[in-house]
Amino acid sequence: MGSVPSKTPDLRRLRQFIAIGDAGSLTAAATSLHISQQALSSSMQQLEKDLNATLFRREGRRLTLTRAGELLLAEGRTLLAAARTVAERVAQADGGAAENFVIGHTPALSGSEAYTLLEPAVTAFPNASFTFRQLYPDQLGAAVLDGTVHLGLRRGVVPTNELATAILGYDRVRLALPREHRLAGQAAVGIHELAGERIALWAPPGASYYSDFLMAACRRAGFEPDYVVSRVQGAATVAAPLTTGAATFVTTAPGPAMGGRVVVTELEPALLVGAQAMWQRHTSSTIRDILLTK
C-alpha cells in the first residue's frame, strides 16, 4: 500500500483493531465486541484503506500483525486512552465541575515529597482539587496510560515509549539506619562503608529501576551489595530499618526519624536521584504545564 494515509484512523475501528491484537484472532475479537466476523473483517479492511497500510498477514485462518500493525497497536492504545481523557475533561467542563487532578506516586516517593513537587500547581490553581494515590510501579504505569491518574511520579529515570516523561527535580540520597547500628553515630557514611552490611530495599533489583539505580551505585563503589527486600510494603521507606535491622537508602532529611528509633545520615559521595513525572501522550494540561516550566 501507499505511504501517505488518506484519512486519520476512526476511533471505533481503532478500538476494534486493538481488540483483535489483544485477542489474537478475528473470531475471539468479534465475540468480545459482539459483532459478526464479517462486519469486523470489513471494518479492518476499511481501516487499512484509510491508513494506506497493510496491518495484517493473512495465512489461511491465521492472522498476525505486520510491522505497521504492531506500531498501530502500541500507538493506538495511547491514542484511545488520550481520547477517553479528552472526553472526560470535556464532560467535566460542561458540567461546571472543578478539575480533579489525580497524582500517583510509587512508595519510593513519600506523600510529603509528592506534595512538595505538586505545590506550585496547588498554589496556582486554587479552584482545582488534587488527589494523591500511592501505587506500585506497574500499577502506576497502567493507571497513567488509561487516564485514571493524570500525573505519575517515580524515582529514577525509567525509559518508556507509551508515556511522555520529564524530570521534575533531584533529591540527595541519604542513609537510614537503626539507632543502634554501628554507623548510626557518624555525621556522614561513605557508601564504601556499606560493604558487608545488609541493605534493605522495598523492591528487588530487576523489578524496580530505583533498586537497580541504588545497587549500581554500590557496585561503582567497589562492592556487591547484600540486600534484603522489606517485608513491610507501602510504608515509608525510612521505616524499613525497624523490621530489617538493615541500612536503607532514603531521601528523607537528615536527623532522627520514626520517633528516634531510626537515624538518617548523609551519604558520601553525594548521590542524586531524579523524580520522574509521567503522563499520557497527546494530552494537554495547564496544571501539568506549571510543573514542567517551574
Protein backbone atom coordinates (compact mmCIF):
# COMPACT_ATOMS: atom_id res chain seq x y z
CA MET A 1 0.00 0.00 0.00
CA GLY A 2 0.99 3.67 -0.32
CA SER A 3 2.91 5.55 2.33
CA VAL A 4 0.54 8.52 2.76
CA PRO A 5 -2.71 7.82 4.63
CA SER A 6 -5.90 9.18 3.09
CA LYS A 7 -7.60 9.66 6.49
CA THR A 8 -6.91 9.71 10.19
CA PRO A 9 -7.95 6.47 11.91
CA ASP A 10 -11.57 6.17 13.01
CA LEU A 11 -11.60 5.60 16.78
CA ARG A 12 -14.26 2.91 16.60
CA ARG A 13 -12.24 0.93 14.07
CA LEU A 14 -9.10 1.55 16.08
CA ARG A 15 -10.79 0.08 19.16
CA GLN A 16 -11.78 -2.97 17.11
CA PHE A 17 -8.24 -3.34 15.80
CA ILE A 18 -6.84 -3.29 19.34
CA ALA A 19 -9.39 -5.93 20.34
CA ILE A 20 -8.03 -8.18 17.59
CA GLY A 21 -4.45 -7.53 18.71
CA ASP A 22 -5.35 -8.36 22.31
CA ALA A 23 -7.43 -11.43 21.47
CA GLY A 24 -5.01 -12.80 18.92
CA SER A 25 -7.73 -13.77 16.47
CA LEU A 26 -10.59 -12.26 14.50
CA THR A 27 -13.04 -14.83 15.89
CA ALA A 28 -12.28 -14.10 19.54
CA ALA A 29 -12.29 -10.34 18.95
CA ALA A 30 -15.65 -10.47 17.16
CA THR A 31 -17.11 -12.41 20.08
CA SER A 32 -15.81 -9.90 22.64
CA LEU A 33 -17.10 -6.97 20.57
CA HIS A 34 -20.49 -8.66 19.95
CA ILE A 35 -20.31 -8.21 16.18
CA SER A 36 -20.04 -10.66 13.30
CA GLN A 37 -16.68 -11.74 11.93
CA GLN A 38 -17.72 -10.46 8.52
CA ALA A 39 -18.51 -6.99 9.89
CA LEU A 40 -15.22 -6.91 11.79
CA SER A 41 -13.26 -8.05 8.75
CA SER A 42 -14.87 -5.34 6.61
CA SER A 43 -14.09 -2.74 9.26
CA MET A 44 -10.42 -3.76 9.29
CA GLN A 45 -10.23 -3.60 5.52
CA GLN A 46 -11.56 -0.05 5.68
CA LEU A 47 -9.02 0.84 8.39
CA GLU A 48 -6.20 -0.45 6.20
CA LYS A 49 -7.59 1.60 3.32
CA ASP A 50 -7.82 4.74 5.48
CA LEU A 51 -4.22 4.35 6.62
CA ASN A 52 -2.84 3.10 3.31
CA ALA A 53 -1.11 0.33 5.24
CA THR A 54 -1.25 -3.44 5.48
CA LEU A 55 -1.92 -4.22 9.14
CA PHE A 56 -2.36 -7.99 8.99
CA ARG A 57 -0.72 -11.00 7.42
CA ARG A 58 -3.45 -13.39 6.40
CA GLU A 59 -2.38 -17.01 6.04
CA GLY A 60 -5.48 -19.13 5.80
CA ARG A 61 -7.24 -18.81 9.15
CA ARG A 62 -4.14 -17.40 10.80
CA LEU A 63 -3.92 -13.66 11.33
CA THR A 64 -0.74 -11.91 12.52
CA LEU A 65 0.23 -8.26 12.72
CA THR A 66 2.66 -6.70 10.29
CA ARG A 67 5.29 -4.22 11.44
CA ALA A 68 2.80 -1.44 10.71
CA GLY A 69 0.16 -3.32 12.67
CA GLU A 70 2.46 -3.70 15.67
CA LEU A 71 3.15 0.04 15.58
CA LEU A 72 -0.56 0.86 15.37
CA LEU A 73 -1.31 -1.47 18.27
CA ALA A 74 1.16 0.37 20.51
CA GLU A 75 0.30 3.88 19.33
CA GLY A 76 -3.41 3.11 19.14
CA ARG A 77 -3.63 2.28 22.83
CA THR A 78 -2.11 5.65 23.67
CA LEU A 79 -4.42 7.45 21.25
CA LEU A 80 -7.57 5.78 22.59
CA ALA A 81 -6.57 6.50 26.18
CA ALA A 82 -5.98 10.15 25.30
CA ALA A 83 -9.36 10.31 23.54
CA ARG A 84 -11.09 8.97 26.66
CA THR A 85 -9.30 11.55 28.79
CA VAL A 86 -10.35 14.37 26.47
CA ALA A 87 -13.97 13.18 26.53
CA GLU A 88 -13.97 13.03 30.34
CA ARG A 89 -12.47 16.50 30.67
CA VAL A 90 -14.96 17.98 28.20
CA ALA A 91 -17.87 16.41 30.11
CA GLN A 92 -16.40 17.71 33.37
CA ALA A 93 -16.06 21.23 31.97
CA ASP A 94 -19.57 21.13 30.50
CA GLY A 95 -20.97 20.16 33.89
CA GLY A 96 -19.20 23.05 35.58
CA ALA A 97 -17.27 20.78 37.92
CA ALA A 98 -13.88 21.84 39.24
CA GLU A 99 -11.00 19.84 37.85
CA ASN A 100 -9.83 16.94 40.00
CA PHE A 101 -6.19 16.29 39.20
CA VAL A 102 -5.06 12.82 40.27
CA ILE A 103 -1.40 12.24 41.12
CA GLY A 104 0.04 8.77 41.56
CA HIS A 105 3.38 8.10 43.20
CA THR A 106 5.40 4.99 43.96
CA PRO A 107 6.41 4.09 47.54
CA ALA A 108 9.89 5.43 46.77
CA LEU A 109 8.40 8.94 46.97
CA SER A 110 6.68 9.78 50.22
CA GLY A 111 3.37 11.63 50.27
CA SER A 112 5.12 14.76 51.56
CA GLU A 113 7.72 14.59 48.78
CA ALA A 114 4.98 14.18 46.16
CA TYR A 115 3.11 17.16 47.62
CA THR A 116 6.24 19.32 47.54
CA LEU A 117 6.66 18.59 43.83
CA LEU A 118 2.99 19.45 43.15
CA GLU A 119 2.81 22.50 45.41
CA PRO A 120 3.43 25.07 42.63
CA ALA A 121 0.33 23.77 40.82
CA VAL A 122 -1.72 23.52 44.03
CA THR A 123 -0.94 27.18 44.69
CA ALA A 124 -1.52 28.30 41.09
CA PHE A 125 -4.94 26.62 40.78
CA PRO A 126 -6.90 27.35 43.98
CA ASN A 127 -10.18 26.11 42.47
CA ALA A 128 -8.83 22.72 41.39
CA SER A 129 -8.85 19.68 43.65
CA PHE A 130 -5.89 17.32 43.91
CA THR A 131 -5.90 13.66 44.89
CA PHE A 132 -2.71 11.75 45.74
CA ARG A 133 -2.56 7.96 45.40
CA GLN A 134 0.31 5.60 46.21
CA LEU A 135 0.75 2.86 43.60
CA TYR A 136 3.40 0.29 42.80
CA PRO A 137 5.34 0.94 39.57
CA ASP A 138 3.41 -1.49 37.33
CA GLN A 139 0.08 -0.19 38.66
CA LEU A 140 1.22 3.40 38.23
CA GLY A 141 2.19 2.97 34.58
CA ALA A 142 -1.13 1.31 33.76
CA ALA A 143 -3.12 3.98 35.63
CA VAL A 144 -1.35 6.82 33.83
CA LEU A 145 -1.81 5.10 30.49
CA ASP A 146 -5.56 4.60 30.94
CA GLY A 147 -6.08 8.11 32.30
CA THR A 148 -7.21 7.29 35.85
CA VAL A 149 -4.03 9.01 37.06
CA HIS A 150 -3.17 12.32 35.39
CA LEU A 151 0.43 12.51 36.53
CA GLY A 152 2.67 9.73 37.79
CA LEU A 153 5.74 10.29 39.94
CA ARG A 154 8.52 7.79 40.48
CA ARG A 155 12.19 7.63 41.40
CA GLY A 156 14.89 7.18 38.81
CA VAL A 157 14.73 7.65 35.06
CA VAL A 158 12.60 4.92 33.54
CA PRO A 159 12.51 4.59 29.73
CA THR A 160 9.04 4.26 28.25
CA ASN A 161 7.66 4.58 24.74
CA GLU A 162 4.00 4.67 25.79
CA LEU A 163 4.12 7.72 28.07
CA ALA A 164 5.62 11.19 28.00
CA THR A 165 8.15 11.84 30.75
CA ALA A 166 10.20 14.61 32.34
CA ILE A 167 12.39 15.03 35.41
CA LEU A 168 10.81 17.44 37.92
CA GLY A 169 13.82 17.62 40.23
CA TYR A 170 16.62 15.78 42.00
CA ASP A 171 16.96 14.75 45.63
CA ARG A 172 20.00 13.70 47.58
CA VAL A 173 20.06 10.05 48.63
CA ARG A 174 20.79 9.52 52.32
CA LEU A 175 21.10 6.53 54.60
CA ALA A 176 18.56 5.45 57.23
CA LEU A 177 19.96 3.24 59.99
CA PRO A 178 18.62 1.61 63.14
CA ARG A 179 19.63 3.77 66.11
CA GLU A 180 21.89 1.00 67.44
CA HIS A 181 23.65 0.39 64.08
CA ARG A 182 27.44 0.75 64.17
CA LEU A 183 27.33 3.52 61.54
CA ALA A 184 24.45 5.47 63.10
CA GLY A 185 26.69 7.80 65.12
CA GLN A 186 28.54 9.15 62.08
CA ALA A 187 27.61 12.52 60.58
CA ALA A 188 28.19 11.01 57.14
CA VAL A 189 28.72 7.48 55.86
CA GLY A 190 30.84 6.66 52.83
CA ILE A 191 28.98 4.35 50.51
CA HIS A 192 32.01 2.03 50.52
CA GLU A 193 31.42 1.52 54.26
CA LEU A 194 28.27 -0.43 53.38
CA ALA A 195 30.36 -3.31 52.01
CA GLY A 196 29.37 -6.36 54.02
CA GLU A 197 26.33 -4.58 55.52
CA ARG A 198 22.77 -5.70 54.84
CA ILE A 199 20.84 -3.16 52.76
CA ALA A 200 17.03 -3.07 52.75
CA LEU A 201 15.15 -2.42 49.51
CA TRP A 202 11.40 -2.11 49.03
CA ALA A 203 11.57 -3.99 45.71
CA PRO A 204 14.17 -6.42 44.33
CA PRO A 205 16.57 -5.38 41.57
CA GLY A 206 15.04 -6.12 38.19
CA ALA A 207 11.56 -5.27 39.48
CA SER A 208 12.41 -1.64 40.25
CA TYR A 209 14.56 0.80 38.30
CA TYR A 210 15.18 2.66 41.56
CA SER A 211 16.56 -0.50 43.18
CA ASP A 212 18.70 -1.06 40.08
CA PHE A 213 19.99 2.51 40.41
CA LEU A 214 20.94 2.01 44.07
CA MET A 215 22.59 -1.34 43.51
CA ALA A 216 24.59 0.12 40.61
CA ALA A 217 25.85 2.88 42.94
CA CYS A 218 27.13 0.22 45.35
CA ARG A 219 28.90 -1.65 42.57
CA ARG A 220 30.56 1.56 41.37
CA ALA A 221 31.86 1.93 44.93
CA GLY A 222 33.59 -1.43 44.54
CA PHE A 223 31.37 -3.97 46.28
CA GLU A 224 28.50 -6.33 45.59
CA PRO A 225 25.58 -5.25 47.79
CA ASP A 226 23.98 -7.69 50.22
CA TYR A 227 20.29 -6.76 50.07
CA VAL A 228 17.03 -7.87 51.63
CA VAL A 229 13.54 -6.88 50.46
CA SER A 230 11.49 -5.29 53.22
CA ARG A 231 8.58 -7.47 54.34
CA VAL A 232 6.52 -4.33 55.09
CA GLN A 233 5.31 -2.86 51.80
CA GLY A 234 3.64 0.51 51.25
CA ALA A 235 5.02 2.12 54.43
CA ALA A 236 7.52 4.97 54.44
CA THR A 237 10.90 3.76 53.23
CA VAL A 238 12.54 5.25 56.32
CA ALA A 239 10.68 2.65 58.42
CA ALA A 240 12.48 -0.30 56.79
CA PRO A 241 15.38 -0.39 59.31
CA LEU A 242 12.87 -1.15 62.09
CA THR A 243 11.84 -4.51 60.63
CA THR A 244 15.05 -5.48 58.83
CA GLY A 245 17.78 -4.10 61.08
CA ALA A 246 19.43 -3.05 57.83
CA ALA A 247 20.62 0.18 56.28
CA THR A 248 18.16 1.75 53.84
CA PHE A 249 18.63 4.36 51.12
CA VAL A 250 16.16 7.23 51.61
CA THR A 251 15.62 10.83 50.52
CA THR A 252 14.41 11.88 53.98
CA ALA A 253 16.04 14.87 55.70
CA PRO A 254 18.98 14.00 57.98
CA GLY A 255 18.32 13.53 61.68
CA PRO A 256 16.20 11.27 63.89
CA ALA A 257 13.14 9.58 62.38
CA MET A 258 10.44 7.15 63.47
CA GLY A 259 10.38 8.53 66.99
CA GLY A 260 14.16 8.46 67.27
CA ARG A 261 14.44 4.74 66.56
CA VAL A 262 15.96 5.45 63.14
CA VAL A 263 18.79 7.85 62.30
CA VAL A 264 19.11 9.41 58.84
CA THR A 265 22.67 10.42 57.94
CA GLU A 266 24.37 11.87 54.89
CA LEU A 267 25.80 9.54 52.26
CA GLU A 268 29.17 10.31 50.67
CA PRO A 269 29.97 10.96 47.92
CA ALA A 270 26.73 12.78 47.14
CA LEU A 271 24.28 10.65 45.17
CA LEU A 272 21.35 12.37 43.46
CA VAL A 273 18.22 10.63 42.21
CA GLY A 274 15.61 12.15 39.93
CA ALA A 275 11.87 12.41 40.46
CA GLN A 276 10.39 11.42 37.11
CA ALA A 277 6.95 12.59 36.01
CA MET A 278 4.90 10.53 33.55
CA TRP A 279 1.71 11.45 31.70
CA GLN A 280 -0.44 10.48 28.74
CA ARG A 281 0.93 11.46 25.38
CA HIS A 282 -1.31 13.52 23.09
CA THR A 283 -2.92 15.37 26.02
CA SER A 284 -2.62 18.91 27.35
CA SER A 285 -2.89 20.19 30.90
CA THR A 286 -2.36 23.68 32.29
CA ILE A 287 -1.73 22.15 35.71
CA ARG A 288 0.97 19.91 34.29
CA ASP A 289 2.48 22.81 32.36
CA ILE A 290 3.05 24.73 35.61
CA LEU A 291 5.10 21.83 36.96
CA LEU A 292 7.15 21.38 33.80
CA THR A 293 8.06 25.06 33.46
CA LYS A 294 8.77 25.91 37.12
